[in-house]
CSV table of C-alpha atoms in Angstrom, one decimal:
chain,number,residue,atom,x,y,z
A,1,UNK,CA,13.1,-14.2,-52.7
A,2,UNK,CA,13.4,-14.4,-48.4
A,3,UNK,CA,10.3,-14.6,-46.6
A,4,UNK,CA,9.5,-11.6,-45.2
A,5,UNK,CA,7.6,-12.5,-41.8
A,6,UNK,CA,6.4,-10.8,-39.1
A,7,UNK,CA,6.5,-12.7,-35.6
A,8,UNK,CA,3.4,-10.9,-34.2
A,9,UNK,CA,3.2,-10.6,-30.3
A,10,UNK,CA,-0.1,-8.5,-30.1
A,11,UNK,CA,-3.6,-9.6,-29.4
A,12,UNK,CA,-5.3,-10.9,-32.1
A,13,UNK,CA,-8.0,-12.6,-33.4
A,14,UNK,CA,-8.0,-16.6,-34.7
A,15,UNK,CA,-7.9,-16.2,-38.7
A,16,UNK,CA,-10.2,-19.1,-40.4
A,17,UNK,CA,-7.2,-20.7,-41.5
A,18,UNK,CA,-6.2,-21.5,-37.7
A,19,UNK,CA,-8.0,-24.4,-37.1
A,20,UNK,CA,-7.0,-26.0,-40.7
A,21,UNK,CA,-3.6,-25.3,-39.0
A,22,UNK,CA,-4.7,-26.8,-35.7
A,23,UNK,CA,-5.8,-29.6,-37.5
A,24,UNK,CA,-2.3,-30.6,-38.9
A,25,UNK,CA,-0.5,-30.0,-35.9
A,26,UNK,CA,-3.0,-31.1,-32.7
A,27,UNK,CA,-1.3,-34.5,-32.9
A,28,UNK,CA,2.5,-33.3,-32.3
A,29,UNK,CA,1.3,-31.4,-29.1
A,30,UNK,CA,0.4,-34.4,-26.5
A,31,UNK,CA,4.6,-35.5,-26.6
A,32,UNK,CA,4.8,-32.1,-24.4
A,33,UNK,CA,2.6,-32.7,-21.8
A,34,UNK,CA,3.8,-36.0,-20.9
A,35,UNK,CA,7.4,-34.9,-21.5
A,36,UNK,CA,8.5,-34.9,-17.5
A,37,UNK,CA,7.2,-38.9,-17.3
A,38,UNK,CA,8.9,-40.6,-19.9
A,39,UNK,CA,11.4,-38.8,-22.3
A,40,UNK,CA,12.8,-42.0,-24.2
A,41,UNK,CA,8.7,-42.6,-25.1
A,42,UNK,CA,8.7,-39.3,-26.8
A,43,UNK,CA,9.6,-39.4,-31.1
A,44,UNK,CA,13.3,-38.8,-31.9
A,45,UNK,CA,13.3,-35.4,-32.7
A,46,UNK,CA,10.7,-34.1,-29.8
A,47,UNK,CA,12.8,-31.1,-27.8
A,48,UNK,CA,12.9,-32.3,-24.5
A,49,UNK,CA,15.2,-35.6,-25.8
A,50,UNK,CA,19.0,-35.4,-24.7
A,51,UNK,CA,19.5,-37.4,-27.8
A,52,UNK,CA,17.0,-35.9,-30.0
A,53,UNK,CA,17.6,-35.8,-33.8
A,54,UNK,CA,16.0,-33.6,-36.0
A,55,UNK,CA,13.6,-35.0,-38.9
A,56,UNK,CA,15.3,-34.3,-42.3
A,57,UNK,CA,12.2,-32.8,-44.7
A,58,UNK,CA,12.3,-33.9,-48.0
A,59,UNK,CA,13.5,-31.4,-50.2
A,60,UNK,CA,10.2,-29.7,-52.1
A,61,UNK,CA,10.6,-29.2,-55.7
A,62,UNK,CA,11.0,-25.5,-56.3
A,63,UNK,CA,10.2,-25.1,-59.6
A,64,UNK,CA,9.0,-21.6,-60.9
A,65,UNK,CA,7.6,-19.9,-64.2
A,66,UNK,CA,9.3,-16.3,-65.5
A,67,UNK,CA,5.9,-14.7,-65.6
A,68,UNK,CA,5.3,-15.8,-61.6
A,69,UNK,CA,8.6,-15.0,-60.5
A,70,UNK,CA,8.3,-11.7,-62.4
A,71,UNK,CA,5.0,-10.6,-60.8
A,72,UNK,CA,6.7,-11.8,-57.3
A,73,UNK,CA,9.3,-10.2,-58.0
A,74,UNK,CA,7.6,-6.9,-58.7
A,75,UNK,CA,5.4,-7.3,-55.7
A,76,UNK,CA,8.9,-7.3,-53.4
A,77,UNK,CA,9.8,-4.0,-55.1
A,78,UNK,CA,6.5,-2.5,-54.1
A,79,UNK,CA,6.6,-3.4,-50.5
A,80,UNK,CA,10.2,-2.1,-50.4
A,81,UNK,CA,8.9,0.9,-51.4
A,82,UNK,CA,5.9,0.7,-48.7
A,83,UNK,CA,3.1,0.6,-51.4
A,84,UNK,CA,1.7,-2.5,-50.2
A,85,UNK,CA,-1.7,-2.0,-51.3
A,86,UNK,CA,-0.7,-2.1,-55.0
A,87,UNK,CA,1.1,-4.8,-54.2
A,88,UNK,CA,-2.0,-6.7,-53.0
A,89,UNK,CA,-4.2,-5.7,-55.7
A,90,UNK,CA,-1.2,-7.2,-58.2
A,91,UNK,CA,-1.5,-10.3,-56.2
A,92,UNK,CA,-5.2,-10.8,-56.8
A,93,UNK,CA,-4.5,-10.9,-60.4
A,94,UNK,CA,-3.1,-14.6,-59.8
A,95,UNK,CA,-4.9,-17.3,-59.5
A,96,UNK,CA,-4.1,-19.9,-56.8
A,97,UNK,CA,-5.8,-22.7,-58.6
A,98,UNK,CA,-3.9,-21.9,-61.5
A,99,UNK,CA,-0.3,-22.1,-61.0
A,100,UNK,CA,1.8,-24.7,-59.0
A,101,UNK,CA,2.6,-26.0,-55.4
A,102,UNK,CA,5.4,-23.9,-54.8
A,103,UNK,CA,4.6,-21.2,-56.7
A,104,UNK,CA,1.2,-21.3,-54.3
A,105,UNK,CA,3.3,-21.2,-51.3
A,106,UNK,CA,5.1,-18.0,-52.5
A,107,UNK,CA,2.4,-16.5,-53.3
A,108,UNK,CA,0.7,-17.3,-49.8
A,109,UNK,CA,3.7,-16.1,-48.3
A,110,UNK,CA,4.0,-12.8,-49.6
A,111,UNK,CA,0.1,-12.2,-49.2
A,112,UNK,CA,1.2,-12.8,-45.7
A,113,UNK,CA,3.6,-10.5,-45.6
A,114,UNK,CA,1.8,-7.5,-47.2
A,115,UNK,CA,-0.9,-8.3,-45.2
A,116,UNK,CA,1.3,-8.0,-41.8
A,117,UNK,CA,2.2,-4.9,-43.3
A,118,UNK,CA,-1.3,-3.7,-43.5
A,119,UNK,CA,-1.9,-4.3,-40.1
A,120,UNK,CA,-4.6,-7.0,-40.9
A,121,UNK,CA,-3.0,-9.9,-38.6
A,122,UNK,CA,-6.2,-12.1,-39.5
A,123,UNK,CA,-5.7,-12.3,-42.5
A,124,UNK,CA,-1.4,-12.5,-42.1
A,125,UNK,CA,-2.3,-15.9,-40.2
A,126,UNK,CA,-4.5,-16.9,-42.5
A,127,UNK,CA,-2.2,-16.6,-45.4
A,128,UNK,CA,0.9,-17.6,-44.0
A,129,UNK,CA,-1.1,-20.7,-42.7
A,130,UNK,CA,-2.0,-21.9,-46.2
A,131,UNK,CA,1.5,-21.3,-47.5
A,132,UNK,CA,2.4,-23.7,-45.0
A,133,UNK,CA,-0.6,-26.5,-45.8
A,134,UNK,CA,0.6,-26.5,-49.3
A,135,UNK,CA,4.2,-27.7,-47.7
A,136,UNK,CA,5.9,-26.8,-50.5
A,137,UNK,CA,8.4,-24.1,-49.6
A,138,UNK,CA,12.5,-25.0,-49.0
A,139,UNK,CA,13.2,-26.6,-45.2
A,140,UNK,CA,14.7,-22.8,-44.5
A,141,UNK,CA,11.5,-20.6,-45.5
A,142,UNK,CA,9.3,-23.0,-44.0
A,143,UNK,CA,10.5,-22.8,-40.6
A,144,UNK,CA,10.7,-18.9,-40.6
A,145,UNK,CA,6.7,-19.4,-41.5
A,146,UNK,CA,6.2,-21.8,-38.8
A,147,UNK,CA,7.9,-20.0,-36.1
A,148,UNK,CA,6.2,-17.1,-37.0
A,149,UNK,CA,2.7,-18.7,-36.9
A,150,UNK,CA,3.7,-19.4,-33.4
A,151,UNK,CA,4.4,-16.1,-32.5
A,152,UNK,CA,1.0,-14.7,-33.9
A,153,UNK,CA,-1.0,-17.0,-32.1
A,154,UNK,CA,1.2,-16.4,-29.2
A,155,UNK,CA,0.0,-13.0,-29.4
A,156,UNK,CA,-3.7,-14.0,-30.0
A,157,UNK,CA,-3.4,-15.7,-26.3
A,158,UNK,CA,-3.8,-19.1,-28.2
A,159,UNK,CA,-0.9,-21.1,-26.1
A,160,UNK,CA,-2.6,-24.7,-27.6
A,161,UNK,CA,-1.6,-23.4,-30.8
A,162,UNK,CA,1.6,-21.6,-30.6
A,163,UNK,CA,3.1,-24.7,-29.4
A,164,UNK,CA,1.4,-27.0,-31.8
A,165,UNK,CA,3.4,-25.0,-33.9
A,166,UNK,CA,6.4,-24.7,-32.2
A,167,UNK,CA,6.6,-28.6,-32.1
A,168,UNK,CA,6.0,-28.5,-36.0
A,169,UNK,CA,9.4,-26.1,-35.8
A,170,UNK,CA,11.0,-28.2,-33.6
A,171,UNK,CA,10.6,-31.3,-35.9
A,172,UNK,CA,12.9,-30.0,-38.6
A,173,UNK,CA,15.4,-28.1,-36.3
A,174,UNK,CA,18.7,-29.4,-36.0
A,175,UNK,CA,19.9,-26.6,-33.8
A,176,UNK,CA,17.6,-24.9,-32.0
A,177,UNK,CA,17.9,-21.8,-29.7
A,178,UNK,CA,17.0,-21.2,-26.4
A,179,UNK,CA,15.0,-18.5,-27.6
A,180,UNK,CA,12.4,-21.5,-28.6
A,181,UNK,CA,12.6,-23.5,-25.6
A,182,UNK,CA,11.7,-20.2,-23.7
A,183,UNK,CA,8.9,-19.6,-26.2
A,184,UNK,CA,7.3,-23.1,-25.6
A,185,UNK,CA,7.9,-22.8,-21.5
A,186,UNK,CA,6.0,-19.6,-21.2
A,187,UNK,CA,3.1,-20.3,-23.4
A,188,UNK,CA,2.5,-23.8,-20.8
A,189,UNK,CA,3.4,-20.9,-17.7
A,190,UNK,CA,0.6,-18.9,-19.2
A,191,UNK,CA,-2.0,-21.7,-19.2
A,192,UNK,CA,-0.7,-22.3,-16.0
A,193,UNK,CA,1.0,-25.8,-16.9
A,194,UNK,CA,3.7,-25.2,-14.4
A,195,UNK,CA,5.1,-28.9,-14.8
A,196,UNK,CA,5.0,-28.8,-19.1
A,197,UNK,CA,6.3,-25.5,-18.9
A,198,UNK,CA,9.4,-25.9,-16.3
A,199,UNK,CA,11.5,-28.1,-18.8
A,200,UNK,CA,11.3,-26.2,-21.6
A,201,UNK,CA,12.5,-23.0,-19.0
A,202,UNK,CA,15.0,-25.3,-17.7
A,203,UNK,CA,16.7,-26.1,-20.8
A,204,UNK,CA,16.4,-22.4,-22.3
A,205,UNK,CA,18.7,-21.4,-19.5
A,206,UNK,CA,21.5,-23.7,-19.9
A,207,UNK,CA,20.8,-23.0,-23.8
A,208,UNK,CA,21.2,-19.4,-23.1
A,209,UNK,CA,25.0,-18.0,-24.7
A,210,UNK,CA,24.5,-15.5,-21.5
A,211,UNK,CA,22.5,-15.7,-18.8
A,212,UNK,CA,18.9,-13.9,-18.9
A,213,UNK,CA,17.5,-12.3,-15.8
A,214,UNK,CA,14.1,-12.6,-16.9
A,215,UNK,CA,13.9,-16.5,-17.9
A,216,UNK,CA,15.8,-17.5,-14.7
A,217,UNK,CA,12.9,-15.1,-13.2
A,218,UNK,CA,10.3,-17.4,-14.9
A,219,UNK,CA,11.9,-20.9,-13.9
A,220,UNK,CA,12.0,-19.2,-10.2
A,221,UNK,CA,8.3,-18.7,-10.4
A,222,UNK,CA,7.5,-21.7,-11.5
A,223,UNK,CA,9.6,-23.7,-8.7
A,224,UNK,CA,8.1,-21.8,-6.5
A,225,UNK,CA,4.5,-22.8,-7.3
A,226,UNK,CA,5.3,-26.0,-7.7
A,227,UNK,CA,6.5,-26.1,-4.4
A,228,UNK,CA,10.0,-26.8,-5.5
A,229,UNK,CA,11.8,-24.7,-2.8
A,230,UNK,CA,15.1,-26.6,-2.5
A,231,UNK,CA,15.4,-26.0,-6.7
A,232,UNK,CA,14.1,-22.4,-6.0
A,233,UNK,CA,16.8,-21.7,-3.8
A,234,UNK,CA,19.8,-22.9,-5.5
A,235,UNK,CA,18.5,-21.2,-8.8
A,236,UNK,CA,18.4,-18.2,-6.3
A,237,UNK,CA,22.6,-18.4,-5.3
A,238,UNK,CA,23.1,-19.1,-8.8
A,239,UNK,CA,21.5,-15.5,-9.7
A,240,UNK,CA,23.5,-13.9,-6.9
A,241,UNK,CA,26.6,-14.9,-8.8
A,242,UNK,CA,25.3,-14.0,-11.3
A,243,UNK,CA,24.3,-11.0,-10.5
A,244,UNK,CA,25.8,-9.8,-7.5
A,245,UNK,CA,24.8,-5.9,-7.6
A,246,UNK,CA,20.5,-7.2,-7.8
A,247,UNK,CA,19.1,-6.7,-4.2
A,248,UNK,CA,16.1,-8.4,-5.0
A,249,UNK,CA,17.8,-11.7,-5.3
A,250,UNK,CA,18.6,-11.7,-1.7
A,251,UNK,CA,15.5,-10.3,-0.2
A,252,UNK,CA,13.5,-13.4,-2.8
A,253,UNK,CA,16.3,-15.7,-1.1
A,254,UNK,CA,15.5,-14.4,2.4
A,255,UNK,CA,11.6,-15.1,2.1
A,256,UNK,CA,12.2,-18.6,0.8
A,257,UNK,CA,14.3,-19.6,4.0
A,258,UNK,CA,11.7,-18.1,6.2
A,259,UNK,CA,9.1,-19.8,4.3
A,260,UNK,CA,11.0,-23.0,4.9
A,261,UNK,CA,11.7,-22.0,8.8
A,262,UNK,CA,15.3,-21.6,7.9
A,263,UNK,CA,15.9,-18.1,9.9
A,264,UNK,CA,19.5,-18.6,9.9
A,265,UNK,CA,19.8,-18.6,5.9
A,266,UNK,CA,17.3,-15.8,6.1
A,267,UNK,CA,19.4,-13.7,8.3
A,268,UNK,CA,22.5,-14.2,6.0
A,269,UNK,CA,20.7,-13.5,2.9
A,270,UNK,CA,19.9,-10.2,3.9
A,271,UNK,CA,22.9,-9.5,5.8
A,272,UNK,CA,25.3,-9.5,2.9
A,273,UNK,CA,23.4,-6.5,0.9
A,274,UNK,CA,23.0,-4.7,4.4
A,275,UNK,CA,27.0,-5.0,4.5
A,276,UNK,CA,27.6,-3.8,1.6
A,277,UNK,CA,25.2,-0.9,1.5
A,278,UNK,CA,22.7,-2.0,-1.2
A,279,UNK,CA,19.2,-2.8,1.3
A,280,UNK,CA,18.2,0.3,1.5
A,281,UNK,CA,14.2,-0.4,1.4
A,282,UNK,CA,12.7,0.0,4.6
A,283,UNK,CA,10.5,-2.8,4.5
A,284,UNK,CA,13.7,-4.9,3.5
A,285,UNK,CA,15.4,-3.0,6.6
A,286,UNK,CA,12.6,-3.8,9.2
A,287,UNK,CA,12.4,-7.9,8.2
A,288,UNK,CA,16.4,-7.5,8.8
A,289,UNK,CA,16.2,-5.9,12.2
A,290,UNK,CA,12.8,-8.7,13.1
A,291,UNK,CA,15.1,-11.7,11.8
A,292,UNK,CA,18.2,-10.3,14.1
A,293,UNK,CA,15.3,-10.4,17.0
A,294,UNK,CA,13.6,-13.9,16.4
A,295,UNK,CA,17.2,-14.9,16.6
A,296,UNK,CA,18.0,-13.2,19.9
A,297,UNK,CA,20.7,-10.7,18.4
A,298,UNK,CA,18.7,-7.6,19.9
A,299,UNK,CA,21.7,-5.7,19.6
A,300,UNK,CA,22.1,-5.9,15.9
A,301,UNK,CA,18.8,-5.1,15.1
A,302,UNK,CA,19.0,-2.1,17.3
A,303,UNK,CA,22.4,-1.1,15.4
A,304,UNK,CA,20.7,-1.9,12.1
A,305,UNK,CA,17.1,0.2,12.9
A,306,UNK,CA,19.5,3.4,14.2
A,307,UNK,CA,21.9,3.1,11.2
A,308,UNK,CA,18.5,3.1,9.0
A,309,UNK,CA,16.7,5.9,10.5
A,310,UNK,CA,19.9,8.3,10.3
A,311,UNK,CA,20.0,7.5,6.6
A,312,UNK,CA,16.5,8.2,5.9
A,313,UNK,CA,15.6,4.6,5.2
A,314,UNK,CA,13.9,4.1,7.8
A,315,UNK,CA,10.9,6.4,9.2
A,316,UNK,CA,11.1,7.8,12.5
A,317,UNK,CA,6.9,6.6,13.1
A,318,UNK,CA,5.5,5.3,16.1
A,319,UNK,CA,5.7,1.7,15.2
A,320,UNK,CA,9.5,1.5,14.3
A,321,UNK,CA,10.6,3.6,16.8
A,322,UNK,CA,8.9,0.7,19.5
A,323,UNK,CA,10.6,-2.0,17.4
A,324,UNK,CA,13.8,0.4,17.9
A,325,UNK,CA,13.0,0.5,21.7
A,326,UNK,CA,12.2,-3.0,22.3
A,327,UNK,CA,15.7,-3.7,20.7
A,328,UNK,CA,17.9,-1.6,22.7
A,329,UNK,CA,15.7,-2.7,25.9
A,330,UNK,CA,16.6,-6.5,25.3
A,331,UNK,CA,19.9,-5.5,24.8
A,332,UNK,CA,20.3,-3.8,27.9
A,333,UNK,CA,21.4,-1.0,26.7
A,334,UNK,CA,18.9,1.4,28.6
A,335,UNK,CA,20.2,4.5,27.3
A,336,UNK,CA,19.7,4.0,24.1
A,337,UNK,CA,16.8,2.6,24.4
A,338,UNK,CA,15.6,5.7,26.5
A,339,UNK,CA,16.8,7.8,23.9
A,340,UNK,CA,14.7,6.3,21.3
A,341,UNK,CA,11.4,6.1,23.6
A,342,UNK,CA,11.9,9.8,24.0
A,343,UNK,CA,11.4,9.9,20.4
A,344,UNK,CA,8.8,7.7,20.2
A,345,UNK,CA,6.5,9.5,23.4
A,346,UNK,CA,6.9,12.7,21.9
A,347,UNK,CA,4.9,10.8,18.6
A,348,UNK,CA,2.3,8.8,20.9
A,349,UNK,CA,-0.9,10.1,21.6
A,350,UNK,CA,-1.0,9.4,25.3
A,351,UNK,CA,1.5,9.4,28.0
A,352,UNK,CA,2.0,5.4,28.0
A,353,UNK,CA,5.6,5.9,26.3
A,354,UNK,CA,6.6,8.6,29.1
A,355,UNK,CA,5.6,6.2,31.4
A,356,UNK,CA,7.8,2.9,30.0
A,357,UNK,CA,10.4,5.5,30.0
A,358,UNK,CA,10.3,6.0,33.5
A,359,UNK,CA,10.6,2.8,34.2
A,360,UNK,CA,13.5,2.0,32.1
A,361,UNK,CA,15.1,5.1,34.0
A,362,UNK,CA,14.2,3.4,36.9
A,363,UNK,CA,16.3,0.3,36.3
A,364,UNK,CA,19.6,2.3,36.5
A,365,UNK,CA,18.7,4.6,39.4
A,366,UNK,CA,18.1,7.7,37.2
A,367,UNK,CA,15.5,8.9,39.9
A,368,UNK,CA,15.3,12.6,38.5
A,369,UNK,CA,14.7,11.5,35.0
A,370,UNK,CA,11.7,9.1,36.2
A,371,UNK,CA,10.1,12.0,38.3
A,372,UNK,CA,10.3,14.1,35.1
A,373,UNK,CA,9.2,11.2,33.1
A,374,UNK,CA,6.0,10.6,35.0
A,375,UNK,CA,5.1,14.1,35.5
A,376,UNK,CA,5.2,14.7,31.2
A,377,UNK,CA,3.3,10.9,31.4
A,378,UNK,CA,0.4,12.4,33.7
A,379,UNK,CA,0.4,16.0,31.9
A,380,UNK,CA,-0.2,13.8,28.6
A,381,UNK,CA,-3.0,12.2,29.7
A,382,UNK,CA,-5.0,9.5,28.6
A,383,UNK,CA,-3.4,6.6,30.9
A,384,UNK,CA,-5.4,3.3,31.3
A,385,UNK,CA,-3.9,3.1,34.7
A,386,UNK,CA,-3.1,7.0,36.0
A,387,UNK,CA,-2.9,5.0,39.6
A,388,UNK,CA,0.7,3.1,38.6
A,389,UNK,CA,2.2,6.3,37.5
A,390,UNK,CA,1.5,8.0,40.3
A,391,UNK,CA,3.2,5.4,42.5
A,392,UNK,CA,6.2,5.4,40.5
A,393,UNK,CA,6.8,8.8,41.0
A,394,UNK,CA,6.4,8.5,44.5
A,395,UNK,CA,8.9,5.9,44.7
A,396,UNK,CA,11.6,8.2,42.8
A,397,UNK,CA,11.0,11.2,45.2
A,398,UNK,CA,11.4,8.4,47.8
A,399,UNK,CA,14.7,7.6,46.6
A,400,UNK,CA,15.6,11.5,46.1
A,401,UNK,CA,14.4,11.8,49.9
A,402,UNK,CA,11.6,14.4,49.1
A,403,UNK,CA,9.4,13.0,50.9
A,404,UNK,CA,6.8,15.2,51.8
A,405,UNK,CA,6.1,15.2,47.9
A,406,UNK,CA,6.4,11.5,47.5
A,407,UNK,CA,3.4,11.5,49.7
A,408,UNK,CA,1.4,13.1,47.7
A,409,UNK,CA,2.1,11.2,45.0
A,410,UNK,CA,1.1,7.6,46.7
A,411,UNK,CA,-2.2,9.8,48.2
A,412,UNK,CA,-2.5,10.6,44.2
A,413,UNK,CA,-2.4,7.0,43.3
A,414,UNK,CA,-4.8,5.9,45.8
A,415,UNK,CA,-7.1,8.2,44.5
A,416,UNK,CA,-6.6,6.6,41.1
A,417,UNK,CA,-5.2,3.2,41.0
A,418,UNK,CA,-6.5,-0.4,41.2
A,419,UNK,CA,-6.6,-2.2,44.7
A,420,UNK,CA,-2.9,-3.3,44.5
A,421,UNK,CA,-2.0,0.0,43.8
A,422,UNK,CA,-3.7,1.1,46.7
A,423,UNK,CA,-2.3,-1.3,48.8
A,424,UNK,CA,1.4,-0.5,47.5
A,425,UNK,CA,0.4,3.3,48.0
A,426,UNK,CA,-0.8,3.2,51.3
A,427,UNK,CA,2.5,0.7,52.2
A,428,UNK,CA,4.1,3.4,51.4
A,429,UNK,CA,2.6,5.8,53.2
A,430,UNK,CA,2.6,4.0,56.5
A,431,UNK,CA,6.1,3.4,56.0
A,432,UNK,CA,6.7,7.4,56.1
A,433,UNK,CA,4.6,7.8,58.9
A,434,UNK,CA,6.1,5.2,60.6
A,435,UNK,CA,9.3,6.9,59.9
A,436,UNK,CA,8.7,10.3,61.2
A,437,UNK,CA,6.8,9.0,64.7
A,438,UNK,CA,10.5,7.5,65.4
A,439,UNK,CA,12.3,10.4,64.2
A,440,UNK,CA,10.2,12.4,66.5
């Protein structure tokens, strides 16, 4: 008869027989914590040895009566048919006390079983845990028990004990899978035992027949809170082999090199998805564009914010349409960048943005689009300094040769501006006059 065991990952309760189990087992768990400082110090067959060698268990006697293997037997057929509760009241007929070591242990077993199937996990523990005190059952059945002990207490949040057991498994595993190593690593990561844990993580993924996105996911979070940036970021280029067609690698990759005030490795790691079409999340976008400007490639991130926001990645709000102006401006590339500020004054609440347009008209001599620029600044209102606007536009009507206007405009911002503003204004206007007493 197999075991039938169920590996439990749900909360549960501790059955009485956990701390009998705890008991046994308490002493194999210490070798784990202290396996980072000393491996050679740790017994043969601990899992953490390069050279470990599994324990051989003396083979139990397996000795069995007809009438025992016949009730068993019986029993199997009743869970098979999903009658489990006769099967458990056939059980109680036989007497523990009464009938041999290994016969025990079969009997435990299968109450563990049926009681899994039940859906009474306290009492699945409990039985499955004094099938295994009795040590009685072949090498092969016992370590399906044990593992699964592990998993139930796994799922009862009791990390102390799933390992205990796990080492107990360990013991008298020649061969054992990565899924095991993974097992013990993330019942340390969830008692926050990032330095027990990250070995056991380490040597599940080079265990691992094909790579698994989530484990290399857990041995990433645990360099990472261990500080271990330089081993966070290789694991990171590893996973982009890996896994070329993941964005998330690169944007993870990205934030470790500007945590590490590497902005150049930062850049490149987002760069290549941008290339290839795959960063498409606006937040992702917008650290792009800010990395191409802490780098002084205004230009780029100008490109990169216009591409985004005619694909609908990026949102045409106030905020990124000043990051998309302060781009082209640095650039020098004044249309564009007047182009976008149109955009963005239309959004603003004030005039201010129909103001720094004028002025970036004003740098290439686009005198009628600063006049019109001011006048939609003023109309808009709400101008911490009215006066400065005002003398702009006088300046443009200046260089248009309207002059008469361009008066009123400095007379305007004398009215409303700050002493130098005054000053400029009335420069200005003395200048005009001065001009037309010759001309006459």
């Amino acid at each position: 008869m197999g075991p039938r065991l169920v590996a439990c990952r749900k909360r549960r309760k501790a059955g009485t027989g956990a701390l009998r189990f705890i008991a046994l087992a308490s002493a194999m768990l210490a070798p784990a914590a202290a396996a980072q400082s000393n491996a050679d110090d740790l017994p043969p067959w601990h899992p953490l040895r390069a050279d470990r060698v599994a324990d051989v268990r003396e083979a139990p006697s397996t000795t069995m009566s007809e009438g025992i293997y016949n009730r068993l037997f019986r029993v199997h057929e009743l869970l098979d048919a999903d009658r489990p509760e006769e099967a458990l009241e056939l059980m109680d007929r036989i007497r523990p006390d009464r009938i041999g070591k290994y016969e025990a242990a079969q009997l435990f077993q299968t109450y563990g079983s049926v009681y899994s199937q039940l859906g009474r996990d306290d009492e699945a523990l409990d039985a499955f845990q004094k099938c295994l005190k009795l040590d009685a059952l072949p090498t092969h059945q016992q370590q399906s028990i044990v593992y699964s002990v592990a998993g139930f207490h796994a799922g009862g949040e009791r990390y102390d004990e799933s390992n205990a057991a796990l080492l107990r498994w360990f013991r008298y595993e020649s061969n054992p899978l990565a899924e095991a190593y993974i097992f013990m690593g993330a019942n340390f990561a969830q008692r926050e035992m990032m330095r027990e844990a990250l070995p056991y993580v380490v040597r599940a993924n080079r265990l691992a027949e094909q790579p698994s996105e989530n484990w290399r996911e857990l041995q990433l979070a645990i360099h990472v809170r261990l500080g271990q940036h330089a081993d966070a970021i290789t694991l990171l280029k590893d996973n982009i082999g890996i896994w070329p067609g993941k964005v998330r690698n690169y944007v993870v990759l990205s934030g470790l090199y500007s945590e590490t005030g590497q902005e150049d490795g930062a850049l490149a790691a987002l760069s290549v998805p941008w290339r290839r079409g795959m960063l498409v999340a606006q937040t992702d976008i917008l650290n792009l564009a800010r990395l191409n400007l802490f780098l002084e490639n205004p230009a780029r991130a100008g490109i990169i914010l216009q591409e985004a926001m005619d694909r609908g990645h990026v949102e045409e709000n106030s905020e990124n349409l000043r990051l998309l102006v302060n781009s082209w401006t640095m650039a020098r590339e004044i249309d564009r960048a007047v182009d976008a500020m149109d955009k963005l004054a239309q959004l603003a609440d004030d005039g201010g943005a129909y103001h720094r347009m004028a002025l970036l008209l004003s740098e290439t001599g686009e005198w009628e689009g600063v006049v019109e620029s001011c006048r939609m600044a003023l109309e808009k209102g709400g101008l911490e300094e009215p006066g400065k606007v005002w003398l702009l536009q006088g300046v443009a009507l200046a260089e248009l040769g309207r002059f008469d206007r361009a008066i009123g405009a400095f007379e305007n911002a004398k009215r409303s501006g700050s002493d130098k503003v005054r000053r400029d204004a009335s420069t200005w206007i003395g200048y005009f006059q001065e001009r037309s007493r010759e001309s006459s």
